[in-house]
Amino acid sequence: MSSASDTPGAASAPLLSMRGINKAFGAAQVLTDVHFEVHAGEVRGLVGENGAGKSTLIKILTGLYQADSGTIEFGGAKVSITSPADAERLGIHVIHQDRHLAGRLTVAEQLYLGRSEGRYGWVSRRQLNRRAAADLERTVGLRVAPDLLVDELTVAEQQLVQIARAVLAGPKLLVLDEPTAPLASAEVAQLFATIRTLQAAGVPVVYISHYLQELRQISGTVTVLRNGANAGEVDLAGRDDALEQVVELMVGREVEEFDRTRTAARTPDPAGEALSVMSLTVPGALRDVSFTVRPGEVVGVTGLVGSGVDELADAVTGNRRHGGRVSLGGRPVRSPRAFVKASGAYVPADRRRDGALVRNTIQENISLVALDKVTAWGGLIRRRAEKALAQAQISRLDIRPARPQAVVGQLSGGNQQKTVLARWLAAESKFLVLDQPTSGVDVGSRAQIYARINDLVDAGAAALLVTVDLEELVGLADRILVFFRGEIVAELRRGEATTDRILALASGAGQAGYADASGSAGADTELEFA
Amino acid sequence: MTATATRNRPGLRPAPRAADILPRLIAPLVLAAIMLAFSVLTPTFLTGDNLLAVLNQTAILALVAAGMTVVVRSGGIDLSVGVALDLAALAAAAAIAERYVPWVAVVVGLAFGLAVGLVNAFLIVVLRIPPFLATLSVWFIGTSVQQLLTGGGAPIYLVRSQVPEGFALWGNGYLLGVPFPVVAAVLVAGVVYLALDGTRWGRELTVTGEQPGASRISGKRVGALGASAYVLAAGVAALAGVVLASRTYAFIPASGQLYVMDAIGAVFIGATLSKYGRVSVPGTMVGVLIFALLANGMNLAGLSFFWQGLARGLALLLVLLLGVVLARQRTSRVRPPATATTAVPARKG
Ligand SMILES: Nc1ncnc2c1ncn2[C@@H]1O[C@H](COP(=O)(O)OP(=O)(O)OP(=O)(O)O)[C@@H](O)[C@H]1O
Ligand SMILES: [Mg+2]
């Protein structure tokens, strides 16, 4: 697998070179003789299906895992990395797929955590906060109060804070493991600008993503892993059909055009009402939001970070205190329990904390809501029935490994996501609130998930789809609500919605005064929000 | 688009490696080592009579620890189980002294103990006071209450000949040659084990303790589950209190406190049996037996009572340290998320 000769930076020696990397967990060989090189100033893509071993390779690079064999050279010298601290000392900074933020720290503290600033002893909190606000705005374009607790941020905001932290540390190599999964397009654009700045300064970036279009925009060469081994490298600038080639390498065969969309238009019952939201208000996030979702339709919701869409999903499902009324099938929803009892399903954005039960088996994860179905007299759980329930979902969603006893914390990110979805499918919920349902899911599995959602909705279920993936939105939703600063600014029907139009609306165009931020009308709206 | 058969071989169970399992075997190995050492040192140690006597001595700790396991599994801690035990013993002994019939004494005892659990549940679930602080307060208050009720902490001694058999049995009776306290402990431990690891309630309690946010989103009654753990722990401790009062024909203030720390130690020794640090009844019982056999063996070997705290502390440290050291040597370094220490952490918003 010595493809270094045809990569762009081949003339110079690589900054990072991982060679002959092997890694097994128990009897499962996860990486086999993997080679991975990164040259100064390049943005190197790293792709592969869910479970291909991308995150594992990166975790070896940061010392979270130890390779069974293989060598790592960094800056021309052989290095041994046994802990994340080792990696950071070398200048290798990684944004992991599963964020590990300390929830009790403020944004400013998180930003400078473990950095020399703290060592001079007492730092004025005011100064620290002021600097944090400026640094955040400059590096990732994020505007949040620096004294908020990290826990209070949305997933996307947490992600941006972590990226800012790494950039501020002055990295020699930055690794981003699915950084854009929670981010909306404007934030992605900002992130790309940040990456290009680093690149211009000669700092290479490793970029892992399931969004191949993004890779085309930002990356030169991508390394493809398949089943834990190198499948090849593709120079994206080289050929017109480079992306098709990447997909082919990923799955190991040629793939027809992957179509996310459904063909027939749906006709939801106009009188029916699955979810009704009246004057929903969440202080600081949403103001007076009203809409309904009918049985047999998918209503899509999107907005940038800070638009209130993440809070919307929490509020509608009873997980966040709010003013206004929410009802599901005519029954009021005041608590998460009432929501679930009314046949509601909620796939939250924060998979690791609120979604997957990381210490439980796939089987226990899937049966959690449907325990009724597998509980015998006396409350005893019938393991066999539970296993059968899980197995049906495992094969339907193609969860890997297909072993009901596998512990979910050890699954790859995409497979964890599928497990969370499977929980609600097993409970046969009639109303789905899906916040980023395909976050971290590979292209093939995404199509499977879309097919399942479409099946359910065609059979009379209703779905509220909150997503930053505009292709997903356009492909799946019958109606689209665009949020801007806590309000619905547009409702688009299927057919009138294009990604460009949604993007413009989500960033405030079309709002009086926002087309031209310097205009006087802009000042008016600014006042209104103050 | 469907997957090809070449992706990760599905259905292949990774064989556990010795290095992965060894840290989890430390506690059972320590238990075995203690048995071996004392059976060499003292000839009487490994006799049926001695072992049955040990179990009888240990029954009360086993009961308290079984209850503690439930609370820790729910994501909390209970420093006040000693108070539940004491109040139950006090009420039962007082009732017998006042010549109430045995079953009334037992019911009154259990009711006093359960009351402590209800207070804990109220403080932790309704008022959202962190479990450590809530149960610490209850312990302080409960200790005072005992002293006030007994006129400054005077013990209540029952006259043996006047104690009805129906009450004396709880601490001194035999069932098929096995002391009743042992029967009670085994039964309770078995039921709690089944409840925690076999029933819906146990599953939901565990999930709530480890990931409260996920539990709430899945529609679980997070508050009620947490409350049930404290009430159950107090109820089991109360049963232990009744047994203690019966066995000693007395109520001696603040005797329950002795068991609290031992129970916590045993529960966390037991946690090392799980890959994820999850506490369980079998694990807890290993911890209980380690403490019990240490005490007994040292007695037989003629070592003074004062050495016993030292021995327990060292055993606890040994198990925890070896577990950590061995775990560090494993190839995989990723640790599961730390155990939640609050029973009902509020979700944001
Ligand atoms: N700690 C672990 N113990 C056992 N198996 C593990 C562990 N971590 C990962 N694996 C397995 O290794 C394989 C590769 O996982 P990895 O997370 O590297 O995939 P990935 O390419 O990042 O996938 P995704 O796109 O879904 O994030 C998976 O089959 C996973 O189940
Ligand atoms: Mg991954």
PDB file of C-alpha atoms in Angstrom, chain A residues 34-273:
ATOM      1  CA  VAL A  34      -2.862   0.062   8.165  1.00  0.00           C
ATOM      2  CA  HIS A  35      -0.642   2.759   6.655  1.00  0.00           C
ATOM      3  CA  PHE A  36      -1.467   6.408   7.007  1.00  0.00           C
ATOM      4  CA  GLU A  37       0.611   9.422   6.022  1.00  0.00           C
ATOM      5  CA  VAL A  38       0.024  13.128   6.279  1.00  0.00           C
ATOM      6  CA  HIS A  39       2.171  15.825   4.684  1.00  0.00           C
ATOM      7  CA  ALA A  40       2.657  19.395   5.806  1.00  0.00           C
ATOM      8  CA  GLY A  41      -0.031  21.754   4.605  1.00  0.00           C
ATOM      9  CA  GLU A  42      -2.481  19.183   3.322  1.00  0.00           C
ATOM     10  CA  VAL A  43      -6.036  18.409   4.323  1.00  0.00           C
ATOM     11  CA  ARG A  44      -6.157  14.651   4.333  1.00  0.00           C
ATOM     12  CA  GLY A  45      -9.551  13.004   4.171  1.00  0.00           C
ATOM     13  CA  LEU A  46     -10.127   9.721   6.012  1.00  0.00           C
ATOM     14  CA  VAL A  47     -13.246   7.828   5.054  1.00  0.00           C
ATOM     15  CA  GLY A  48     -14.838   4.409   5.386  1.00  0.00           C
ATOM     16  CA  GLU A  49     -18.084   2.796   6.348  1.00  0.00           C
ATOM     17  CA  ASN A  50     -19.331   2.682   9.938  1.00  0.00           C
ATOM     18  CA  GLY A  51     -16.986   0.428  11.827  1.00  0.00           C
ATOM     19  CA  ALA A  52     -14.217   0.614   9.233  1.00  0.00           C
ATOM     20  CA  GLY A  53     -11.775   1.615  11.945  1.00  0.00           C
ATOM     21  CA  LYS A  54     -11.311   5.357  11.388  1.00  0.00           C
ATOM     22  CA  SER A  55     -11.858   6.411  14.962  1.00  0.00           C
ATOM     23  CA  THR A  56      -9.760   3.536  16.232  1.00  0.00           C
ATOM     24  CA  LEU A  57      -6.830   4.616  14.063  1.00  0.00           C
ATOM     25  CA  ILE A  58      -7.143   8.142  15.410  1.00  0.00           C
ATOM     26  CA  LYS A  59      -7.399   6.927  18.985  1.00  0.00           C
ATOM     27  CA  ILE A  60      -4.146   5.076  18.496  1.00  0.00           C
ATOM     28  CA  LEU A  61      -2.588   8.277  17.242  1.00  0.00           C
ATOM     29  CA  THR A  62      -3.634  10.081  20.432  1.00  0.00           C
ATOM     30  CA  GLY A  63      -2.660   7.308  22.796  1.00  0.00           C
ATOM     31  CA  LEU A  64      -6.202   6.450  23.853  1.00  0.00           C
ATOM     32  CA  TYR A  65      -5.551   2.977  22.492  1.00  0.00           C
ATOM     33  CA  GLN A  66      -2.235   1.219  22.023  1.00  0.00           C
ATOM     34  CA  ALA A  67      -1.606  -0.480  18.707  1.00  0.00           C
ATOM     35  CA  ASP A  68      -0.755  -4.177  18.910  1.00  0.00           C
ATOM     36  CA  SER A  69       2.033  -3.532  16.446  1.00  0.00           C
ATOM     37  CA  GLY A  70       3.190  -0.829  14.073  1.00  0.00           C
ATOM     38  CA  THR A  71       5.160   2.395  14.225  1.00  0.00           C
ATOM     39  CA  ILE A  72       4.335   6.071  14.359  1.00  0.00           C
ATOM     40  CA  GLU A  73       6.753   8.689  13.038  1.00  0.00           C
ATOM     41  CA  PHE A  74       6.062  12.334  13.641  1.00  0.00           C
ATOM     42  CA  GLY A  75       8.234  15.149  12.315  1.00  0.00           C
ATOM     43  CA  GLY A  76      10.757  12.609  11.070  1.00  0.00           C
ATOM     44  CA  ALA A  77      11.331  10.859  14.381  1.00  0.00           C
ATOM     45  CA  LYS A  78       9.857   7.699  15.742  1.00  0.00           C
ATOM     46  CA  VAL A  79       7.558   8.497  18.633  1.00  0.00           C
ATOM     47  CA  SER A  80       5.751   6.517  21.259  1.00  0.00           C
ATOM     48  CA  ILE A  81       2.400   7.923  22.240  1.00  0.00           C
ATOM     49  CA  THR A  82       0.855   6.363  25.304  1.00  0.00           C
ATOM     50  CA  SER A  83      -1.562   9.041  26.414  1.00  0.00           C
ATOM     51  CA  PRO A  84      -3.451  12.032  25.034  1.00  0.00           C
ATOM     52  CA  ALA A  85      -1.043  14.229  26.981  1.00  0.00           C
ATOM     53  CA  ASP A  86       1.852  12.730  24.965  1.00  0.00           C
ATOM     54  CA  ALA A  87       0.038  13.541  21.763  1.00  0.00           C
ATOM     55  CA  GLU A  88      -0.672  17.113  22.783  1.00  0.00           C
ATOM     56  CA  ARG A  89       2.936  17.597  23.781  1.00  0.00           C
ATOM     57  CA  LEU A  90       3.868  16.652  20.230  1.00  0.00           C
ATOM     58  CA  GLY A  91       1.309  19.144  18.930  1.00  0.00           C
ATOM     59  CA  ILE A  92      -1.243  16.564  17.789  1.00  0.00           C
ATOM     60  CA  HIS A  93      -4.721  17.813  18.633  1.00  0.00           C
ATOM     61  CA  VAL A  94      -7.795  15.731  18.060  1.00  0.00           C
ATOM     62  CA  ILE A  95     -11.493  16.504  18.138  1.00  0.00           C
ATOM     63  CA  HIS A  96     -12.959  13.099  18.855  1.00  0.00           C
ATOM     64  CA  GLN A  97     -16.234  11.900  17.486  1.00  0.00           C
ATOM     65  CA  ASP A  98     -17.543  11.394  21.004  1.00  0.00           C
ATOM     66  CA  ARG A  99     -16.984  14.654  22.758  1.00  0.00           C
ATOM     67  CA  HIS A 100     -15.546  14.457  26.250  1.00  0.00           C
ATOM     68  CA  LEU A 101     -16.277  17.851  27.700  1.00  0.00           C
ATOM     69  CA  ALA A 102     -16.245  18.537  31.387  1.00  0.00           C
ATOM     70  CA  GLY A 103     -19.819  19.717  31.902  1.00  0.00           C
ATOM     71  CA  ARG A 104     -19.164  21.683  35.070  1.00  0.00           C
ATOM     72  CA  LEU A 105     -16.616  24.035  33.498  1.00  0.00           C
ATOM     73  CA  THR A 106     -17.560  27.316  31.939  1.00  0.00           C
ATOM     74  CA  VAL A 107     -16.950  27.880  28.264  1.00  0.00           C
ATOM     75  CA  ALA A 108     -13.948  30.091  29.025  1.00  0.00           C
ATOM     76  CA  GLU A 109     -12.423  27.537  31.403  1.00  0.00           C
ATOM     77  CA  GLN A 110     -12.913  24.772  28.873  1.00  0.00           C
ATOM     78  CA  LEU A 111     -11.283  26.866  26.189  1.00  0.00           C
ATOM     79  CA  TYR A 112      -8.041  27.268  28.139  1.00  0.00           C
ATOM     80  CA  LEU A 113      -8.193  23.995  30.085  1.00  0.00           C
ATOM     81  CA  GLY A 114      -4.749  22.646  30.874  1.00  0.00           C
ATOM     82  CA  ARG A 115      -3.025  25.506  29.128  1.00  0.00           C
ATOM     83  CA  SER A 116      -0.165  27.601  30.447  1.00  0.00           C
ATOM     84  CA  GLU A 117      -2.368  30.651  31.111  1.00  0.00           C
ATOM     85  CA  GLY A 118      -3.673  28.934  34.194  1.00  0.00           C
ATOM     86  CA  ARG A 119      -0.209  28.324  35.593  1.00  0.00           C
ATOM     87  CA  TYR A 120       0.582  31.911  36.361  1.00  0.00           C
ATOM     88  CA  GLY A 121      -1.890  31.556  39.146  1.00  0.00           C
ATOM     89  CA  TRP A 122      -4.751  33.899  39.531  1.00  0.00           C
ATOM     90  CA  VAL A 123      -6.323  35.156  36.346  1.00  0.00           C
ATOM     91  CA  SER A 124      -9.040  37.762  36.405  1.00  0.00           C
ATOM     92  CA  ARG A 125     -12.265  36.106  35.446  1.00  0.00           C
ATOM     93  CA  ARG A 126     -13.440  39.203  33.635  1.00  0.00           C
ATOM     94  CA  GLN A 127     -10.311  39.266  31.533  1.00  0.00           C
ATOM     95  CA  LEU A 128     -10.506  35.560  30.871  1.00  0.00           C
ATOM     96  CA  ASN A 129     -14.093  35.839  29.741  1.00  0.00           C
ATOM     97  CA  ARG A 130     -13.404  38.782  27.523  1.00  0.00           C
ATOM     98  CA  ARG A 131     -10.532  37.008  25.892  1.00  0.00           C
ATOM     99  CA  ALA A 132     -12.549  33.818  25.486  1.00  0.00           C
ATOM    100  CA  ALA A 133     -15.358  35.673  23.743  1.00  0.00           C
ATOM    101  CA  ALA A 134     -12.909  37.266  21.338  1.00  0.00           C
ATOM    102  CA  ASP A 135     -11.038  34.003  20.691  1.00  0.00           C
ATOM    103  CA  LEU A 136     -14.241  32.088  20.016  1.00  0.00           C
ATOM    104  CA  GLU A 137     -15.512  34.657  17.585  1.00  0.00           C
ATOM    105  CA  ARG A 138     -12.189  34.844  15.788  1.00  0.00           C
ATOM    106  CA  THR A 139     -11.436  31.139  15.476  1.00  0.00           C
ATOM    107  CA  VAL A 140     -14.827  29.549  14.888  1.00  0.00           C
ATOM    108  CA  GLY A 141     -17.240  32.468  14.624  1.00  0.00           C
ATOM    109  CA  LEU A 142     -19.177  31.336  17.678  1.00  0.00           C
ATOM    110  CA  ARG A 143     -20.976  33.831  19.874  1.00  0.00           C
ATOM    111  CA  VAL A 144     -21.905  32.481  23.282  1.00  0.00           C
ATOM    112  CA  ALA A 145     -21.534  33.902  26.755  1.00  0.00           C
ATOM    113  CA  PRO A 146     -18.142  32.615  27.981  1.00  0.00           C
ATOM    114  CA  ASP A 147     -19.434  32.147  31.513  1.00  0.00           C
ATOM    115  CA  LEU A 148     -22.096  29.629  30.512  1.00  0.00           C
ATOM    116  CA  LEU A 149     -21.493  26.079  31.653  1.00  0.00           C
ATOM    117  CA  VAL A 150     -20.409  23.783  28.860  1.00  0.00           C
ATOM    118  CA  ASP A 151     -23.380  21.581  29.730  1.00  0.00           C
ATOM    119  CA  GLU A 152     -25.738  24.390  28.836  1.00  0.00           C
ATOM    120  CA  LEU A 153     -24.500  24.562  25.257  1.00  0.00           C
ATOM    121  CA  THR A 154     -26.043  22.661  22.389  1.00  0.00           C
ATOM    122  CA  VAL A 155     -24.083  19.836  20.840  1.00  0.00           C
ATOM    123  CA  ALA A 156     -23.054  22.047  17.940  1.00  0.00           C
ATOM    124  CA  GLU A 157     -21.817  24.808  20.214  1.00  0.00           C
ATOM    125  CA  GLN A 158     -19.830  22.350  22.304  1.00  0.00           C
ATOM    126  CA  GLN A 159     -18.262  21.070  19.136  1.00  0.00           C
ATOM    127  CA  LEU A 160     -17.219  24.564  18.081  1.00  0.00           C
ATOM    128  CA  VAL A 161     -15.751  25.297  21.509  1.00  0.00           C
ATOM    129  CA  GLN A 162     -13.601  22.182  21.239  1.00  0.00           C
ATOM    130  CA  ILE A 163     -12.385  23.103  17.802  1.00  0.00           C
ATOM    131  CA  ALA A 164     -11.549  26.600  19.009  1.00  0.00           C
ATOM    132  CA  ARG A 165      -9.634  25.115  21.925  1.00  0.00           C
ATOM    133  CA  ALA A 166      -7.515  22.991  19.616  1.00  0.00           C
ATOM    134  CA  VAL A 167      -6.860  25.836  17.200  1.00  0.00           C
ATOM    135  CA  LEU A 168      -5.826  28.161  20.029  1.00  0.00           C
ATOM    136  CA  ALA A 169      -3.322  25.620  21.279  1.00  0.00           C
ATOM    137  CA  GLY A 170      -1.293  26.147  18.106  1.00  0.00           C
ATOM    138  CA  PRO A 171      -1.372  22.571  16.826  1.00  0.00           C
ATOM    139  CA  LYS A 172       1.187  20.964  14.554  1.00  0.00           C
ATOM    140  CA  LEU A 173      -1.449  18.520  13.346  1.00  0.00           C
ATOM    141  CA  LEU A 174      -5.187  18.797  13.790  1.00  0.00           C
ATOM    142  CA  VAL A 175      -7.443  15.761  13.528  1.00  0.00           C
ATOM    143  CA  LEU A 176     -11.194  16.252  13.198  1.00  0.00           C
ATOM    144  CA  ASP A 177     -13.310  13.106  13.603  1.00  0.00           C
ATOM    145  CA  GLU A 178     -16.692  13.899  12.047  1.00  0.00           C
ATOM    146  CA  PRO A 179     -16.579  17.533  13.075  1.00  0.00           C
ATOM    147  CA  THR A 180     -19.535  18.694  11.036  1.00  0.00           C
ATOM    148  CA  ALA A 181     -22.085  16.094  12.105  1.00  0.00           C
ATOM    149  CA  PRO A 182     -23.833  18.577  14.418  1.00  0.00           C
ATOM    150  CA  LEU A 183     -23.038  21.724  12.438  1.00  0.00           C
ATOM    151  CA  ALA A 184     -25.247  23.697  10.059  1.00  0.00           C
ATOM    152  CA  SER A 185     -23.921  24.967   6.734  1.00  0.00           C
ATOM    153  CA  ALA A 186     -22.896  28.433   7.858  1.00  0.00           C
ATOM    154  CA  GLU A 187     -20.846  26.959  10.689  1.00  0.00           C
ATOM    155  CA  VAL A 188     -19.348  24.461   8.306  1.00  0.00           C
ATOM    156  CA  ALA A 189     -18.265  27.301   6.038  1.00  0.00           C
ATOM    157  CA  GLN A 190     -16.685  29.019   9.028  1.00  0.00           C
ATOM    158  CA  LEU A 191     -14.935  25.793  10.005  1.00  0.00           C
ATOM    159  CA  PHE A 192     -13.561  25.414   6.500  1.00  0.00           C
ATOM    160  CA  ALA A 193     -12.209  28.953   6.649  1.00  0.00           C
ATOM    161  CA  THR A 194     -10.474  28.021   9.904  1.00  0.00           C
ATOM    162  CA  ILE A 195      -9.025  24.887   8.328  1.00  0.00           C
ATOM    163  CA  ARG A 196      -7.734  26.844   5.350  1.00  0.00           C
ATOM    164  CA  THR A 197      -6.041  29.320   7.631  1.00  0.00           C
ATOM    165  CA  LEU A 198      -4.257  26.464   9.379  1.00  0.00           C
ATOM    166  CA  GLN A 199      -3.379  24.914   6.061  1.00  0.00           C
ATOM    167  CA  ALA A 200      -1.909  28.160   4.812  1.00  0.00           C
ATOM    168  CA  ALA A 201       0.294  28.188   7.888  1.00  0.00           C
ATOM    169  CA  GLY A 202       1.526  24.719   6.941  1.00  0.00           C
ATOM    170  CA  VAL A 203      -0.481  22.857   9.577  1.00  0.00           C
ATOM    171  CA  PRO A 204      -2.005  19.709   8.115  1.00  0.00           C
ATOM    172  CA  VAL A 205      -5.511  18.636   9.011  1.00  0.00           C
ATOM    173  CA  VAL A 206      -6.925  15.103   9.010  1.00  0.00           C
ATOM    174  CA  TYR A 207     -10.589  15.256   8.213  1.00  0.00           C
ATOM    175  CA  ILE A 208     -12.922  12.313   8.853  1.00  0.00           C
ATOM    176  CA  SER A 209     -16.407  12.623   7.457  1.00  0.00           C
ATOM    177  CA  HIS A 210     -19.308  10.732   5.978  1.00  0.00           C
ATOM    178  CA  TYR A 211     -20.241  13.809   3.973  1.00  0.00           C
ATOM    179  CA  LEU A 212     -18.273  13.229   0.809  1.00  0.00           C
ATOM    180  CA  GLN A 213     -19.307  16.549  -0.703  1.00  0.00           C
ATOM    181  CA  GLU A 214     -17.563  18.296   2.142  1.00  0.00           C
ATOM    182  CA  LEU A 215     -14.416  16.392   1.424  1.00  0.00           C
ATOM    183  CA  ARG A 216     -14.487  17.563  -2.151  1.00  0.00           C
ATOM    184  CA  GLN A 217     -14.575  21.155  -0.916  1.00  0.00           C
ATOM    185  CA  ILE A 218     -11.855  20.932   1.645  1.00  0.00           C
ATOM    186  CA  SER A 219      -9.627  17.964   1.030  1.00  0.00           C
ATOM    187  CA  GLY A 220      -6.996  17.062  -1.507  1.00  0.00           C
ATOM    188  CA  THR A 221      -6.406  13.369  -1.071  1.00  0.00           C
ATOM    189  CA  VAL A 222      -8.545  10.929   0.848  1.00  0.00           C
ATOM    190  CA  THR A 223      -7.452   7.681   2.406  1.00  0.00           C
ATOM    191  CA  VAL A 224     -10.134   5.010   2.290  1.00  0.00           C
ATOM    192  CA  LEU A 225     -10.365   2.294   4.935  1.00  0.00           C
ATOM    193  CA  ARG A 226     -12.427  -0.780   4.386  1.00  0.00           C
ATOM    194  CA  ASN A 227     -12.970  -3.422   6.995  1.00  0.00           C
ATOM    195  CA  GLY A 228      -9.958  -2.228   8.968  1.00  0.00           C
ATOM    196  CA  ALA A 229      -7.474  -2.183   6.092  1.00  0.00           C
ATOM    197  CA  ASN A 230      -6.289   0.326   3.507  1.00  0.00           C
ATOM    198  CA  ALA A 231      -8.573   0.191   0.498  1.00  0.00           C
ATOM    199  CA  GLY A 232      -6.735   2.883  -1.433  1.00  0.00           C
ATOM    200  CA  GLU A 233      -6.199   6.602  -1.815  1.00  0.00           C
ATOM    201  CA  VAL A 234      -8.007   8.977  -4.135  1.00  0.00           C
ATOM    202  CA  ASP A 235      -6.922  12.413  -5.304  1.00  0.00           C
ATOM    203  CA  LEU A 236     -10.219  14.271  -5.339  1.00  0.00           C
ATOM    204  CA  ALA A 237      -8.993  16.945  -7.731  1.00  0.00           C
ATOM    205  CA  GLY A 238      -7.803  14.302 -10.146  1.00  0.00           C
ATOM    206  CA  ARG A 239     -10.979  12.917 -11.657  1.00  0.00           C
ATOM    207  CA  ASP A 240     -14.549  14.005 -12.184  1.00  0.00           C
ATOM    208  CA  ASP A 241     -15.928  10.791 -10.799  1.00  0.00           C
ATOM    209  CA  ALA A 242     -13.565  10.845  -7.829  1.00  0.00           C
ATOM    210  CA  LEU A 243     -16.380  10.653  -5.282  1.00  0.00           C
ATOM    211  CA  GLU A 244     -17.928   7.640  -6.971  1.00  0.00           C
ATOM    212  CA  GLN A 245     -14.520   6.071  -6.844  1.00  0.00           C
ATOM    213  CA  VAL A 246     -14.286   6.789  -3.119  1.00  0.00           C
ATOM    214  CA  VAL A 247     -17.659   5.169  -2.461  1.00  0.00           C
ATOM    215  CA  GLU A 248     -16.658   2.185  -4.499  1.00  0.00           C
ATOM    216  CA  LEU A 249     -13.488   1.752  -2.470  1.00  0.00           C
ATOM    217  CA  MET A 250     -15.453   2.172   0.759  1.00  0.00           C
ATOM    218  CA  VAL A 251     -17.982  -0.550   0.117  1.00  0.00           C
ATOM    219  CA  GLY A 252     -15.843  -2.718  -2.107  1.00  0.00           C
ATOM    220  CA  ARG A 253     -17.971  -2.686  -5.208  1.00  0.00           C
ATOM    221  CA  GLU A 254     -19.629  -0.333  -7.628  1.00  0.00           C
ATOM    222  CA  VAL A 255     -22.646   1.473  -6.284  1.00  0.00           C
ATOM    223  CA  GLU A 256     -25.550   2.954  -8.179  1.00  0.00           C
ATOM    224  CA  GLU A 257     -26.427   6.563  -7.593  1.00  0.00           C
ATOM    225  CA  PHE A 258     -27.503   6.641  -3.958  1.00  0.00           C
ATOM    226  CA  ASP A 259     -30.895   8.175  -3.891  1.00  0.00           C
ATOM    227  CA  ARG A 260     -31.979   9.618  -0.568  1.00  0.00           C
ATOM    228  CA  THR A 261     -35.322  10.682  -1.853  1.00  0.00           C
ATOM    229  CA  ARG A 262     -38.576   8.908  -2.068  1.00  0.00           C
ATOM    230  CA  THR A 263     -40.391   8.953  -5.362  1.00  0.00           C
ATOM    231  CA  ALA A 264     -44.111   9.329  -4.670  1.00  0.00           C
ATOM    232  CA  ALA A 265     -45.432  12.401  -2.926  1.00  0.00           C
ATOM    233  CA  ARG A 266     -47.404  11.761   0.227  1.00  0.00           C
ATOM    234  CA  THR A 267     -50.886  13.019   0.912  1.00  0.00           C
ATOM    235  CA  PRO A 268     -51.285  13.390   4.645  1.00  0.00           C
ATOM    236  CA  ASP A 269     -54.763  13.413   6.106  1.00  0.00           C
ATOM    237  CA  PRO A 270     -55.552  17.157   6.161  1.00  0.00           C
ATOM    238  CA  ALA A 271     -57.880  16.868   9.152  1.00  0.00           C
ATOM    239  CA  GLY A 272     -55.620  14.645  11.229  1.00  0.00           C
ATOM    240  CA  GLU A 273     -53.344  16.064  13.859  1.00  0.00           C
TER     241      GLU A 273
END
